[in-house]
mmCIF file of C-alpha atoms and ligand atoms in Angstrom:
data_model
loop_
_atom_site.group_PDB
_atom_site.id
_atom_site.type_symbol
_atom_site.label_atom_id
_atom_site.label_comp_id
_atom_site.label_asym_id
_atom_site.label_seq_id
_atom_site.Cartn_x
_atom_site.Cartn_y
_atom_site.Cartn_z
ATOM 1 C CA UNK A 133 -2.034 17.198 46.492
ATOM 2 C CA UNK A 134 0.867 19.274 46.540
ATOM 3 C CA UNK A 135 1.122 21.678 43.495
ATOM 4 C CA UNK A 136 4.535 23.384 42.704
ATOM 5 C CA UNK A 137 4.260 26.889 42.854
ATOM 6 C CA UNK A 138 5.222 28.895 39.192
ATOM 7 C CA UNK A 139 7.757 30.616 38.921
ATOM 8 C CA UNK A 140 7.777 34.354 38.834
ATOM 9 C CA UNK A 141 7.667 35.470 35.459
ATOM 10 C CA UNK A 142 9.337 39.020 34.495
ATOM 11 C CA UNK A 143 6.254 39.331 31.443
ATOM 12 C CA UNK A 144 3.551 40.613 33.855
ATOM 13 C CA UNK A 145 0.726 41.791 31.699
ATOM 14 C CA UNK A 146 -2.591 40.299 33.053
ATOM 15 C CA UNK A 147 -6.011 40.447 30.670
ATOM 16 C CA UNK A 148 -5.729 39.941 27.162
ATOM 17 C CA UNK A 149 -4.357 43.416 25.841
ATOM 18 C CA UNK A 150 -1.250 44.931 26.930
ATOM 19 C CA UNK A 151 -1.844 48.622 27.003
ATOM 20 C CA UNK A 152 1.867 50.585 25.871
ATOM 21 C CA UNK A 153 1.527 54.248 25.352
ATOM 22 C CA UNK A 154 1.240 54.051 21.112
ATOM 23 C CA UNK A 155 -0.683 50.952 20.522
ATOM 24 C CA UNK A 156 -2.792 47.945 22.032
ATOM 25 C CA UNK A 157 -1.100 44.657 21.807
ATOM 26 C CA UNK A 158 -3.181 41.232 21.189
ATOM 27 C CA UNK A 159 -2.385 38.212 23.952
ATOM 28 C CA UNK A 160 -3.207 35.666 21.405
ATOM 29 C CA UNK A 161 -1.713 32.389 23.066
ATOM 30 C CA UNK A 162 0.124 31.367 26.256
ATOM 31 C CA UNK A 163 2.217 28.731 27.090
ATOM 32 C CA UNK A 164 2.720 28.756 31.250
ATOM 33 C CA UNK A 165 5.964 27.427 32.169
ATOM 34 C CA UNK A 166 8.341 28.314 30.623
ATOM 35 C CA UNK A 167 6.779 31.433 29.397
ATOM 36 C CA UNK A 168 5.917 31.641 25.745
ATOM 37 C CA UNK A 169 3.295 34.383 24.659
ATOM 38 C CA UNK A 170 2.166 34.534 21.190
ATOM 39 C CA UNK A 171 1.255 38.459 20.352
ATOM 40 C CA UNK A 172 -0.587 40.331 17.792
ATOM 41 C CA UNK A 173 -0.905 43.859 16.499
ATOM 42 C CA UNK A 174 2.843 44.300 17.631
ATOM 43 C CA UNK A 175 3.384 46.491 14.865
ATOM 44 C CA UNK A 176 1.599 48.153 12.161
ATOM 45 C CA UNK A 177 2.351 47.240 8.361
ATOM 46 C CA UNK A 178 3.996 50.263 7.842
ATOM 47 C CA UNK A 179 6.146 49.346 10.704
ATOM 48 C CA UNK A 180 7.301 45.983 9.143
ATOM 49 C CA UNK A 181 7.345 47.823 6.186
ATOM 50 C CA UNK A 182 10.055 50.724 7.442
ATOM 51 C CA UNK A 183 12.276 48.203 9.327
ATOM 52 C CA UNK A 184 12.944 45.355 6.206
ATOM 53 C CA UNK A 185 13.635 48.969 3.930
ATOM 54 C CA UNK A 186 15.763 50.301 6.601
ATOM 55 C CA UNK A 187 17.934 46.890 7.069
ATOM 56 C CA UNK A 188 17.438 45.877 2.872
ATOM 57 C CA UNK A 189 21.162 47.264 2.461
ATOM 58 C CA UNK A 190 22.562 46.403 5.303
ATOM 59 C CA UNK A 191 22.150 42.386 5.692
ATOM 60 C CA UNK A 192 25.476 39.976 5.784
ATOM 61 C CA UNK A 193 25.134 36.227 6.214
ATOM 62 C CA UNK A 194 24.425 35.813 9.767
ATOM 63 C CA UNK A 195 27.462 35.096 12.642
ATOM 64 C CA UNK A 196 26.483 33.067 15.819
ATOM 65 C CA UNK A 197 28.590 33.504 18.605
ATOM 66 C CA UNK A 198 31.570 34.944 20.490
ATOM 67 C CA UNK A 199 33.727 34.145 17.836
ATOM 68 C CA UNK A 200 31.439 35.736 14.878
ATOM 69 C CA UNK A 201 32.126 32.639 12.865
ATOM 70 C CA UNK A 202 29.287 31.547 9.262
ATOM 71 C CA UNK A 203 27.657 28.658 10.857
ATOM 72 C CA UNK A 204 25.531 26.044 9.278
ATOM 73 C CA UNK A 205 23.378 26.704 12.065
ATOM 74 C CA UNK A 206 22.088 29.889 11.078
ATOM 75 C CA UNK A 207 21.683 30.138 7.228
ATOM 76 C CA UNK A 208 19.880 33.432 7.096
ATOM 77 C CA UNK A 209 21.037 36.785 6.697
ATOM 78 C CA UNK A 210 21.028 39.216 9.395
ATOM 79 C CA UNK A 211 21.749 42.883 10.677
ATOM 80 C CA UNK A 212 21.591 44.445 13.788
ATOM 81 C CA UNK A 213 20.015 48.378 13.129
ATOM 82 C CA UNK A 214 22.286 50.773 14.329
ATOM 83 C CA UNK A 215 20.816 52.785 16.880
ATOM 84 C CA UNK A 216 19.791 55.891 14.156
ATOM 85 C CA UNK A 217 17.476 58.585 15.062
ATOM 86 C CA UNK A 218 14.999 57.079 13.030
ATOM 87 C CA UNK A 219 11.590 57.585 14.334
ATOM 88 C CA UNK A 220 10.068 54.091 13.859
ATOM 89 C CA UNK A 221 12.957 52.631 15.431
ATOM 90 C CA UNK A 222 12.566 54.388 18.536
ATOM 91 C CA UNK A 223 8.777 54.010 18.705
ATOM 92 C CA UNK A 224 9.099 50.119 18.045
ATOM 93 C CA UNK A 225 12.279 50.030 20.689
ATOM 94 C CA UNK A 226 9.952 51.956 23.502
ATOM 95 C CA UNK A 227 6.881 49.372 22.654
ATOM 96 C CA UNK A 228 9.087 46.182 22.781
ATOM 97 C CA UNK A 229 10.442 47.538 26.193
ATOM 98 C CA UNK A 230 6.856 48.079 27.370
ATOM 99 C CA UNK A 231 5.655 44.790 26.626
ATOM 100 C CA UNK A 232 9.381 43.058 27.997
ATOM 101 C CA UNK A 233 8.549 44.578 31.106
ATOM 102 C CA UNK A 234 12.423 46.137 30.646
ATOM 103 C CA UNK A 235 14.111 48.781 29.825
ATOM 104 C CA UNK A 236 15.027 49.814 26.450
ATOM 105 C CA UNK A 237 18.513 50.457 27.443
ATOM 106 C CA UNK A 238 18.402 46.350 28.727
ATOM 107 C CA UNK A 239 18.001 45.496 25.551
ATOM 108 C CA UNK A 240 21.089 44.727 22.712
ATOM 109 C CA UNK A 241 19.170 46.582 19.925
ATOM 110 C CA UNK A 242 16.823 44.577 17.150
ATOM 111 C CA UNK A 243 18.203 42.333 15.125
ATOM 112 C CA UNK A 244 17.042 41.866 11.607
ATOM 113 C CA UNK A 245 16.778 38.871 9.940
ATOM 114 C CA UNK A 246 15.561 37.673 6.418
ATOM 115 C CA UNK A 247 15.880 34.078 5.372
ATOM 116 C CA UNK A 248 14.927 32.417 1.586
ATOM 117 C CA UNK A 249 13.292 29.152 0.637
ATOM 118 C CA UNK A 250 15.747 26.603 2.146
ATOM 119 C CA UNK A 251 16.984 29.184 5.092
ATOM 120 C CA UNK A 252 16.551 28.504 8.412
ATOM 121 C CA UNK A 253 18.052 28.945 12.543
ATOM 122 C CA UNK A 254 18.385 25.320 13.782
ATOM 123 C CA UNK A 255 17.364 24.668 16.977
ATOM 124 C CA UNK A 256 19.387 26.888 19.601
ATOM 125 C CA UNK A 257 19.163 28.712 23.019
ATOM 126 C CA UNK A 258 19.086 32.561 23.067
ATOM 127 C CA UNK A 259 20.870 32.348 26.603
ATOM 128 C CA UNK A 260 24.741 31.515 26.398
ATOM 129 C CA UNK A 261 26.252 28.674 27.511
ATOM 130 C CA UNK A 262 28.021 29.131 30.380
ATOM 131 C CA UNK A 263 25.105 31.893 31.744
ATOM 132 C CA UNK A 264 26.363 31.197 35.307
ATOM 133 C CA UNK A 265 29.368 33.215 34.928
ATOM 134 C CA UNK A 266 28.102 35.798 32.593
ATOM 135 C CA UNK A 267 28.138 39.066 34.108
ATOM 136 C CA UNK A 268 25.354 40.348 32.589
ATOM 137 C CA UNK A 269 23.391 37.137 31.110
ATOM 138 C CA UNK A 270 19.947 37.321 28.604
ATOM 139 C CA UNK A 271 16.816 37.096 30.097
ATOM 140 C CA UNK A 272 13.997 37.076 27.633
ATOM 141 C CA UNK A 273 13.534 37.441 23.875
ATOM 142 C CA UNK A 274 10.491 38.515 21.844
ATOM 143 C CA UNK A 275 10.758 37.597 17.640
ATOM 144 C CA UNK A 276 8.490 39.932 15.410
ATOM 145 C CA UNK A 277 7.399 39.213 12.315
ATOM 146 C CA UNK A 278 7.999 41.250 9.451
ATOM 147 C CA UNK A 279 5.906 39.831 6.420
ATOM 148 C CA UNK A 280 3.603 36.827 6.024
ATOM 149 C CA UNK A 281 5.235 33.887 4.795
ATOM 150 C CA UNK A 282 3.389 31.701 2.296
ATOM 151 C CA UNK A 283 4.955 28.115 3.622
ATOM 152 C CA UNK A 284 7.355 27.953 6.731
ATOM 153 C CA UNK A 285 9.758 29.444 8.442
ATOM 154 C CA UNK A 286 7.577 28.983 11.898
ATOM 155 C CA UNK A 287 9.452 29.284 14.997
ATOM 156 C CA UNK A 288 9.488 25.960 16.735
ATOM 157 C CA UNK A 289 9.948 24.671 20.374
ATOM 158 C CA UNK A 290 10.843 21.045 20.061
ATOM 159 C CA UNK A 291 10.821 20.347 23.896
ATOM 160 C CA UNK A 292 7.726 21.476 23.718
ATOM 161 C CA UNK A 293 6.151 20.360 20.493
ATOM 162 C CA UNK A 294 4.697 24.242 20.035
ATOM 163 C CA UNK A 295 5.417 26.229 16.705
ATOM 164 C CA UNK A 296 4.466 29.636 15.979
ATOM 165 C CA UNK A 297 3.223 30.283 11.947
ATOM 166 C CA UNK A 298 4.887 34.059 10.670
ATOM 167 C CA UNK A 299 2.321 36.425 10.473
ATOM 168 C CA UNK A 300 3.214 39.803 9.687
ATOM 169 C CA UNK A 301 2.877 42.566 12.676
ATOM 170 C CA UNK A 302 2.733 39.327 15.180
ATOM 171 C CA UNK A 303 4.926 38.265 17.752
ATOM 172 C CA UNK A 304 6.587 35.334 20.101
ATOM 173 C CA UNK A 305 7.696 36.785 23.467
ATOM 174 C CA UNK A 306 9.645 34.029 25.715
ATOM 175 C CA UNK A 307 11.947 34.123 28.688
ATOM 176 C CA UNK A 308 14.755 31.915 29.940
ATOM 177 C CA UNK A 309 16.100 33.828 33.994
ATOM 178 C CA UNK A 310 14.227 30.765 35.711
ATOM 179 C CA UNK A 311 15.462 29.864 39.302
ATOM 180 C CA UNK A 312 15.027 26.203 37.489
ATOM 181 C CA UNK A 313 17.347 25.574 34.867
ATOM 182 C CA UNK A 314 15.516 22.873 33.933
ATOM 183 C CA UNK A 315 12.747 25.658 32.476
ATOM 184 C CA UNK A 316 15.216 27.301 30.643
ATOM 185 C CA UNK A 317 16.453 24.435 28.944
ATOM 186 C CA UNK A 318 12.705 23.683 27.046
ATOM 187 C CA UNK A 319 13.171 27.447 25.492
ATOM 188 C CA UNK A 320 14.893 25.717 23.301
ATOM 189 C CA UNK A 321 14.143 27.129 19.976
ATOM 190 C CA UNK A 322 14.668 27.268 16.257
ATOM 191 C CA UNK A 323 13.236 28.977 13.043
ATOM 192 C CA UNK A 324 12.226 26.239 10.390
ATOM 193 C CA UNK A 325 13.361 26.670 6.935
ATOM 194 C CA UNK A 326 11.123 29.003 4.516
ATOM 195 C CA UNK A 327 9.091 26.271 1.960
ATOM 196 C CA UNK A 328 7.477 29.174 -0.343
ATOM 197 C CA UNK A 329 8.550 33.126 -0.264
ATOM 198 C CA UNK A 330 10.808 34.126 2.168
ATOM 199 C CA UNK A 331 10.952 35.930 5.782
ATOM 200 C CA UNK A 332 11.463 39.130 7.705
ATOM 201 C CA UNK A 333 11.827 38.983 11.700
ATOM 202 C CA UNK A 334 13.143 41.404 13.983
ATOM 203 C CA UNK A 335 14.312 40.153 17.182
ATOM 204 C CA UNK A 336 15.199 41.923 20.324
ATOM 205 C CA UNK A 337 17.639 40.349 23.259
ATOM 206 C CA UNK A 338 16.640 41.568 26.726
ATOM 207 C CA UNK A 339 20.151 41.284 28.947
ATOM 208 C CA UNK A 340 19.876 41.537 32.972
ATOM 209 C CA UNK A 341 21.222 44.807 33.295
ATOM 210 C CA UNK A 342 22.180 48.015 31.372
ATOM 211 C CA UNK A 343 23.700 46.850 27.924
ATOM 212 C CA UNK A 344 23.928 50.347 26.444
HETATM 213 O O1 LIG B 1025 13.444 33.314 13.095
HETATM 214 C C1 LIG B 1025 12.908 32.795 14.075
HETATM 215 O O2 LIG B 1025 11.752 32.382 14.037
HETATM 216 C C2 LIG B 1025 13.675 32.631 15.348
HETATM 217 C C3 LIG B 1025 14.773 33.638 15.522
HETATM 218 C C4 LIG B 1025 15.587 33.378 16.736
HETATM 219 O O3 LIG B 1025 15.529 32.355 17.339
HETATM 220 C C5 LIG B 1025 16.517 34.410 17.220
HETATM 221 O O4 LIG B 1025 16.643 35.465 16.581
HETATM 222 O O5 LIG B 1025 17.157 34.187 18.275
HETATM 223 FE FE1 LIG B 1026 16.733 32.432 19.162
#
């Protein structure tokens, strides 16, 4: 029998630790194709802890798109952090790039997000619509998790029937630059509304090529 050959994947971390300079990451779970890693010890508590203070003051109902519109889609607040000399930011930045396989400088800077009971990111891509003429197009995406949340707020994959439970310092790494569009399409992805408390994630968009 003739097996189709996977696709290369840009995540290439082998084992189950990734090794960055700071800290040892966790390779809980794996989906193959597309792509979908579940991570743990991403960051430390104080981490999460530094990056929902740091964005607290700066959150504004979240816009989706080119034309920065409020959306029903996207119900949650959200920030992107300005790209401060602040310490943590840099350390978490250099980490995320190390365990993206790319470039910090690839990357469009994390994006905070907090959503309350009720809140949620329907189901979406990450990757734009018309990605064939984008000049310089998303490739990947990894969602951290900033506190635990007591009832939802998961982020599903309904293509794929997977969800991934908030856990504080934890991580969902997935990537969408398949030859096979078809592989792209099942990253399609939401975060379900928050039943009890509410939720912190940080997310961080990978592009193709230098974004700044
Ligand atoms: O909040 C989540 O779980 C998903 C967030 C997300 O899809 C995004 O930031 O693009
Ligand atoms: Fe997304």
């Amino acid at each position: 029998m003739l097996e189709e050959a996977k696709e290369q994947t840009i995540f290439n971390h082998i084992g189950n630790k990734i090794r960055t300079d700071d800290r040892e990451i966790n390779i809980i779970a794996r989906f193959e194709e597309p792509l979908i890693v579940v991570l743990g010890n991403v960051l430390s508590d104080e981490e999460c802890d530094e990056i929902i203070n740091l964005s607290k003051s700066r959150m504004e109902r979240s816009k989706i798109g080119s034309v920065r519109e409020v959306n029903e889609m996207r119900t949650s607040s959200g920030t992107f952090l300005p790209e401060v000399n602040n310490e943590v930011i840099t350390r978490v930045e250099k980490r995320v790039s190390q365990i993206m396989n790319i470039p910090t400088e690839h990357g469009e800077g994390l994006h905070i997000l907090n959503y309350q009971i009720g809140q949620e990111y329907k189901a979406h891509f990450d990757f734009f619509n018309s990605d064939k003429f984008v000049k310089n197009p998303r490739i990947s995406t990894l969602v951290m998790y900033l506190n635990d949340v007591e009832a939802g707020g998961e982020t599903y994959f309904p293509h794929l029937k997977l969800s991934v439970s908030p856990q504080k310092g934890m991580a969902v790494y997935f990537e969408y630059f398949y030859q096979n569009h078809a592989l792209n399409e099942l990253t399609l992805h939401g975060g379900a509304p928050v039943v009890v408390g509410d939720k912190w994630a940080a997310t961080q968009w990978m592009r193709r090529q230098t974004y700044r």
